[in-house]
Tab-separated table of C-alpha atoms and ligand atoms in Angstrom:
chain	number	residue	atom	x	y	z
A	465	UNK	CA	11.678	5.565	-5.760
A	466	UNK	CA	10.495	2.501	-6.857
A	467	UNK	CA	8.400	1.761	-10.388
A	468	UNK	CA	6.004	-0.919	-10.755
A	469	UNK	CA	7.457	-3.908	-12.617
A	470	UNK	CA	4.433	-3.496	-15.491
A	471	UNK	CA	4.102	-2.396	-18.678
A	472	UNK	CA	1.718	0.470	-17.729
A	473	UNK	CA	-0.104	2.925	-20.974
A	474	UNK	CA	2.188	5.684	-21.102
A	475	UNK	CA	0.158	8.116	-19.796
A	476	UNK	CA	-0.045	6.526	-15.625
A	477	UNK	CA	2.163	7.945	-13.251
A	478	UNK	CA	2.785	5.276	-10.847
A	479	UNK	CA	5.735	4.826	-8.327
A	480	UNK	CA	6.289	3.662	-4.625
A	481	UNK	CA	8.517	6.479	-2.239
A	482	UNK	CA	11.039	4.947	-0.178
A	483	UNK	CA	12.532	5.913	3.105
A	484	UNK	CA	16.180	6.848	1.569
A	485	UNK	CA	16.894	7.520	-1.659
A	486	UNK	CA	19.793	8.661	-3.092
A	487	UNK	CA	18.588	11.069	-4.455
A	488	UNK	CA	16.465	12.379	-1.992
A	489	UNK	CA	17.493	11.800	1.387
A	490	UNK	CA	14.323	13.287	3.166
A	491	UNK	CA	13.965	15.806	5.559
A	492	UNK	CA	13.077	14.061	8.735
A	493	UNK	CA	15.122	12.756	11.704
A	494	UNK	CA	14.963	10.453	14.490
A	495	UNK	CA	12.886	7.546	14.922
A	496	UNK	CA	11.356	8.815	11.413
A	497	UNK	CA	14.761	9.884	9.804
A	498	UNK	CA	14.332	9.477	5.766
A	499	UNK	CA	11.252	10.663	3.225
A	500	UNK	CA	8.439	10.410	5.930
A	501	UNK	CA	5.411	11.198	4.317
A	502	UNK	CA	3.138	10.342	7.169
A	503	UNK	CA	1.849	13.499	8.770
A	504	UNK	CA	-0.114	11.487	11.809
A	505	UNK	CA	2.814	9.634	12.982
A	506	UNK	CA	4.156	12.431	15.337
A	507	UNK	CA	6.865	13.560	12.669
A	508	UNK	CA	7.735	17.286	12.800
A	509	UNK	CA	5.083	19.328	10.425
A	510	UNK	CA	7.572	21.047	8.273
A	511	UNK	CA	9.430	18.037	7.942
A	512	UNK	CA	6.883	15.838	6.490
A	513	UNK	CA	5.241	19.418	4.272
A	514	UNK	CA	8.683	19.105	2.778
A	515	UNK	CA	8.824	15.389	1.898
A	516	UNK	CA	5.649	15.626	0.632
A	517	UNK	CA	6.824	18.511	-1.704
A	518	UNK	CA	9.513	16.583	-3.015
A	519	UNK	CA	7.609	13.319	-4.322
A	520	UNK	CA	7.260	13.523	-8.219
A	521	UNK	CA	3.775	15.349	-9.450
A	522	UNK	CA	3.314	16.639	-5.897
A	523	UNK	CA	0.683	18.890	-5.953
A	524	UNK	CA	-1.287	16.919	-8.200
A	525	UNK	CA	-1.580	13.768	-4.825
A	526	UNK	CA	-4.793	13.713	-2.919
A	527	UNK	CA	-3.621	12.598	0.710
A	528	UNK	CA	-6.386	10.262	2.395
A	529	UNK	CA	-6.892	10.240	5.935
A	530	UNK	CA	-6.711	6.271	6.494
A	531	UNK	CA	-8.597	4.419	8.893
A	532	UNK	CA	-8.679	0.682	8.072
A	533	UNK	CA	-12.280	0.754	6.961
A	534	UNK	CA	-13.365	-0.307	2.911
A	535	UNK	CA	-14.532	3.132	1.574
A	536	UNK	CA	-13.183	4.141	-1.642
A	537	UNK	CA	-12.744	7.683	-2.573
A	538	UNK	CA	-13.521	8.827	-5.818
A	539	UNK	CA	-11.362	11.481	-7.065
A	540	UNK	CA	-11.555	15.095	-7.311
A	541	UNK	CA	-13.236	14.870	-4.041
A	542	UNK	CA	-13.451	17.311	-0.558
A	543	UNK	CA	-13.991	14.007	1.379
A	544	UNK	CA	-10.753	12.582	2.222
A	545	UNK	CA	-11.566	9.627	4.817
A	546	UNK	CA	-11.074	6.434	3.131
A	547	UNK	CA	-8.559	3.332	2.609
A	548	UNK	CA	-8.765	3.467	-1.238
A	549	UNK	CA	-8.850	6.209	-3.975
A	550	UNK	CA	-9.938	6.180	-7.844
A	551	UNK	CA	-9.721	8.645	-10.592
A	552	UNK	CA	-10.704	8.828	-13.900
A	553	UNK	CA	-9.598	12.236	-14.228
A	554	UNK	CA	-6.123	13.483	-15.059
A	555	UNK	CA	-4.171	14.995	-12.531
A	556	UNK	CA	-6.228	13.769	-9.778
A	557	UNK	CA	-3.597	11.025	-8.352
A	558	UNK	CA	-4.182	8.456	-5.801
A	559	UNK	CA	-1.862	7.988	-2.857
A	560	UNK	CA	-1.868	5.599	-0.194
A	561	UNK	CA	0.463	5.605	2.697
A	562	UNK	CA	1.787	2.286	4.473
A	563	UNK	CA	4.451	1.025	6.926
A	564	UNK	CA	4.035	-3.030	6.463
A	565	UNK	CA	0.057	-2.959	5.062
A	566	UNK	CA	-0.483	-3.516	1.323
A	567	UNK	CA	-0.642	-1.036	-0.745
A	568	UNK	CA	-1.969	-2.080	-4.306
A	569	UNK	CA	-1.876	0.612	-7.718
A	570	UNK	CA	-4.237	-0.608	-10.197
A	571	UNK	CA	-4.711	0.807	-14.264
A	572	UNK	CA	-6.647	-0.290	-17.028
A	573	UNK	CA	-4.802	-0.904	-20.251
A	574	UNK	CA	-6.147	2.150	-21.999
A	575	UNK	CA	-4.840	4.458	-19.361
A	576	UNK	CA	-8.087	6.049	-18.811
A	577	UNK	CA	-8.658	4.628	-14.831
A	578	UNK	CA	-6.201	4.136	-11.847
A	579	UNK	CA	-6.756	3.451	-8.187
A	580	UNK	CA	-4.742	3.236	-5.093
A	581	UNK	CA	-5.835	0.415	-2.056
A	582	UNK	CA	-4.568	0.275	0.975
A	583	UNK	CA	-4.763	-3.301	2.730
A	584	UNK	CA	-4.332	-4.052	5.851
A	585	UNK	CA	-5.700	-7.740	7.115
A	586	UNK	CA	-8.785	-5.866	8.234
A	587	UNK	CA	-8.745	-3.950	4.418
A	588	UNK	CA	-8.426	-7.657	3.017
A	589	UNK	CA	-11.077	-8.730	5.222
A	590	UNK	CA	-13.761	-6.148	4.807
A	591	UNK	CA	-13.399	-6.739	0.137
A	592	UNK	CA	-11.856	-3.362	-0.170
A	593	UNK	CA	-10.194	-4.885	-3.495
A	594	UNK	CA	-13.134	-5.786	-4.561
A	595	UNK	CA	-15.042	-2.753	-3.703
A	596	UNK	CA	-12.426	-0.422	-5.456
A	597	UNK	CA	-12.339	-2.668	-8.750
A	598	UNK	CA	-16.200	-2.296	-9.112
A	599	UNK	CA	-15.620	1.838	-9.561
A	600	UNK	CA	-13.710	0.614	-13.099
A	601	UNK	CA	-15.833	0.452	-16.027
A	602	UNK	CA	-13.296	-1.043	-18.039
A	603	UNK	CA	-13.378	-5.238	-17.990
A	604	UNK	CA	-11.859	-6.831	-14.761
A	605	UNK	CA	-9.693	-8.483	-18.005
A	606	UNK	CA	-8.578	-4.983	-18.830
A	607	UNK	CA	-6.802	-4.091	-15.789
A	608	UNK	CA	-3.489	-4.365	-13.995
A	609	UNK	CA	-2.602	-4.265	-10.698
A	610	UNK	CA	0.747	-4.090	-8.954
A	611	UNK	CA	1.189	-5.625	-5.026
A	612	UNK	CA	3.913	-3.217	-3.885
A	613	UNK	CA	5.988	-3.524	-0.821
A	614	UNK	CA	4.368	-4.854	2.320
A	615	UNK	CA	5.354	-6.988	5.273
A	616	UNK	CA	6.611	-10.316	4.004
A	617	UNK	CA	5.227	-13.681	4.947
A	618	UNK	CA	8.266	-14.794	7.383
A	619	UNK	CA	7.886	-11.256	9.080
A	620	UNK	CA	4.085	-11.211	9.431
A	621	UNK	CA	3.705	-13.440	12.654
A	622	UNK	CA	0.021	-13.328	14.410
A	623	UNK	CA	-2.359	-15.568	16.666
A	624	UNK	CA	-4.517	-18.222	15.674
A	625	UNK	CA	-7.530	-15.892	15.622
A	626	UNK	CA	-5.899	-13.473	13.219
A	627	UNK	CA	-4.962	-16.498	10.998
A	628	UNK	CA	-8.388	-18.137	11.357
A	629	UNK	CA	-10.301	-15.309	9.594
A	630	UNK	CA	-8.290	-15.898	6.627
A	631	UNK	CA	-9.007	-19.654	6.071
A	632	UNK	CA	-10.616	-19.583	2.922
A	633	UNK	CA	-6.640	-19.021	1.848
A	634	UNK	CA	-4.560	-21.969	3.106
A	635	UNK	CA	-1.567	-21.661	1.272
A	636	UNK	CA	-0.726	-18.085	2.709
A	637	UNK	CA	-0.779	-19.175	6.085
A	638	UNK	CA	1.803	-21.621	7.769
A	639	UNK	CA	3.394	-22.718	11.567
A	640	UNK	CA	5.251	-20.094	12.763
A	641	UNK	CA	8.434	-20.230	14.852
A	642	UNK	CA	6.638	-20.184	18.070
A	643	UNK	CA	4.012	-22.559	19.037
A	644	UNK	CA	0.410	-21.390	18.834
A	645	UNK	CA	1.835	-18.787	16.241
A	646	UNK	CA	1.302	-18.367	12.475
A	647	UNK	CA	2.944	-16.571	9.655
A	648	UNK	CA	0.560	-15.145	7.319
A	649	UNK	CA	1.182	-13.821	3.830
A	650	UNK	CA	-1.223	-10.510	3.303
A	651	UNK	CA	0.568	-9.787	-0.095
A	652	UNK	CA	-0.067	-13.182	-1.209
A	653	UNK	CA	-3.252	-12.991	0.175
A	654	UNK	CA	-3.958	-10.105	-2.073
A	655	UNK	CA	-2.620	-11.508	-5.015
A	656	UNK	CA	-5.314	-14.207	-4.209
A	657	UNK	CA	-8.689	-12.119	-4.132
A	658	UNK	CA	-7.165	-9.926	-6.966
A	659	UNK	CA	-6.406	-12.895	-9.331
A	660	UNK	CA	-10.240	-14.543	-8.089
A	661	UNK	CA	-12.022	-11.223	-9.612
A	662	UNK	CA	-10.148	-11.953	-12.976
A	663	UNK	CA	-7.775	-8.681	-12.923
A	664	UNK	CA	-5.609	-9.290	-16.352
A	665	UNK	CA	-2.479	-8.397	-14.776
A	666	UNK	CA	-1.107	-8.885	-10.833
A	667	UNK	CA	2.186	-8.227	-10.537
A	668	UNK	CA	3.709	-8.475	-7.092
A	669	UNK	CA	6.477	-6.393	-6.019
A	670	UNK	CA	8.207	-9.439	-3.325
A	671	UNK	CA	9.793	-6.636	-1.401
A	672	UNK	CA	9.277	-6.533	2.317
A	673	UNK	CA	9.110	-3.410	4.476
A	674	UNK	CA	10.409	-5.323	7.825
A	675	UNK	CA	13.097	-6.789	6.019
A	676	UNK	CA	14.693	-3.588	4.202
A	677	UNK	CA	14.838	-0.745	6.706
A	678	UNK	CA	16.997	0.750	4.156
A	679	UNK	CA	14.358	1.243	1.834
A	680	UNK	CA	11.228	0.855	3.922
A	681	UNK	CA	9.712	2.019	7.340
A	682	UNK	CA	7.943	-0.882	9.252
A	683	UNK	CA	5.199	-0.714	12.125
A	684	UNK	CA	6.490	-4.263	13.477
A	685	UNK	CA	10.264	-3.262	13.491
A	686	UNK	CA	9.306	-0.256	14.906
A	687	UNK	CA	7.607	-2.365	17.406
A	688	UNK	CA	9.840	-4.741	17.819
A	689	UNK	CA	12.598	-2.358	18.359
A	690	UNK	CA	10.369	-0.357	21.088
A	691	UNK	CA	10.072	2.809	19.276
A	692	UNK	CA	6.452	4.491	19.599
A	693	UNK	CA	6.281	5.169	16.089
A	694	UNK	CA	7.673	5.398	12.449
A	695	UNK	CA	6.979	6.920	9.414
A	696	UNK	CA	5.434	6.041	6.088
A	697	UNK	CA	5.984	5.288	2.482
A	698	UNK	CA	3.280	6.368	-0.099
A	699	UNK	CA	2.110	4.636	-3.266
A	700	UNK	CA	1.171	6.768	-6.052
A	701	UNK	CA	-0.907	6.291	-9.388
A	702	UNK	CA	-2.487	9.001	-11.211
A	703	UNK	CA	-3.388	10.159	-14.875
A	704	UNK	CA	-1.383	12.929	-16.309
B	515	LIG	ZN1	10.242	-9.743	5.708
């Protein structure tokens, strides 16, 4: 489990799960052996029902069904389809899962408003950040947000094309190893549009799910290594 380096109001819940923890070494095996909270990953059921179970304030986590779009959830809610979730309610938390995306918590300073985000390029590309930090009504000044772990700069190679439709941010993209390749920094990247809508606090984690397979589970390694699938961490933030 990993806290948010922030000095959150006392009354937000917020955490990142990891994949093994010592104190909770997860229920499932294989390819997604750990705390795999993904249940559309191919994971066995029970298996993921009882990861799920075990995460802190369990029952009070909405579970989004993700699909790289920009809609924002606003919780209690029967609709579930969305990249982002906000609540200004207690014990309605946000959750987002992620296996190398971004996944971004945000509070105000009064405790009274969190929201989960989860960024992918196409996430970053399509203003979800922005569209989730218009649901606040507290001041852009007011808030904080915390980057938590996501695929690192050195990790994230892509083509030209992906790193052309994030020109407007030069400094998170650089040659990669390869020719005609390009390492591009989506937490930085982030950190970028989150600090250009005046958010009072950004706080980013630095920890990389490729590089830690201890802690994390990562599409590209996962790739890399030839293995249909892996699981997911989930980021958590809610009101209690
Ligand atoms: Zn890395």
């Amino acid at each position: 489990m990993i806290a948010p380096q922030w000095n959150c109001p006392e009354n937000v819940v917020a955490y990142t799960s990891t994949r093994y923890d010592s104190e909770n070494a997860g229920a499932s095996v294989g390819d997604y052996a750990g705390c795999n909270v993904g249940d559309h990953v191919g994971d066995a059921k029970e298996a993921v029902a009882s990861n799920r179970a075990s995460l802190p304030f369990a029952k009070s986590i909405t579970w989004l069904n993700q699909v790289h779009g920009n809609h924002v959830v606003t919780l209690p809610s029967k609709e579930t389809e969305g990249d982002a979730a906000f609540s200004a309610q207690r014990g309605y938390f946000c959750a987002v899962m992620t296996a190398d995306c971004v996944p971004i918590l945000i509070c105000d300073k009064a405790g009274k408003e969190v929201a989960a985000i989860h960024a992918g390029w196409k996430g970053l590309e399509l203003g979800i950040i922005h569209k989730t930090i218009s649901h606040f009504s507290s001041q852009a000044a007011d808030l904080m947000a915390w980057v938590g772990p996501a695929i690192c700069q050195k990790c994230y190679e892509v083509d030209a094309v992906l790193a052309q439709r994030f020109s407007d941010y030069p400094s998170t993209i650089r040659q990669g190893e390869t020719p005609e390749k390009f390492q591009l920094d989506l937490p930085a990247i982030a950190v970028q549009q989150l600090a250009s809508l005046n958010i009072g606090v950004v706080v980013n984690s630095q920890r990389c799910t490729y590089c830690d397979d201890q802690q994390f589970y990562s599409h590209r390694r996962a790739t890399h290594q030839g293995k249909p699938s892996t699981g997911r961490i989930v980021s958590v933030i809610g009101l209690r």
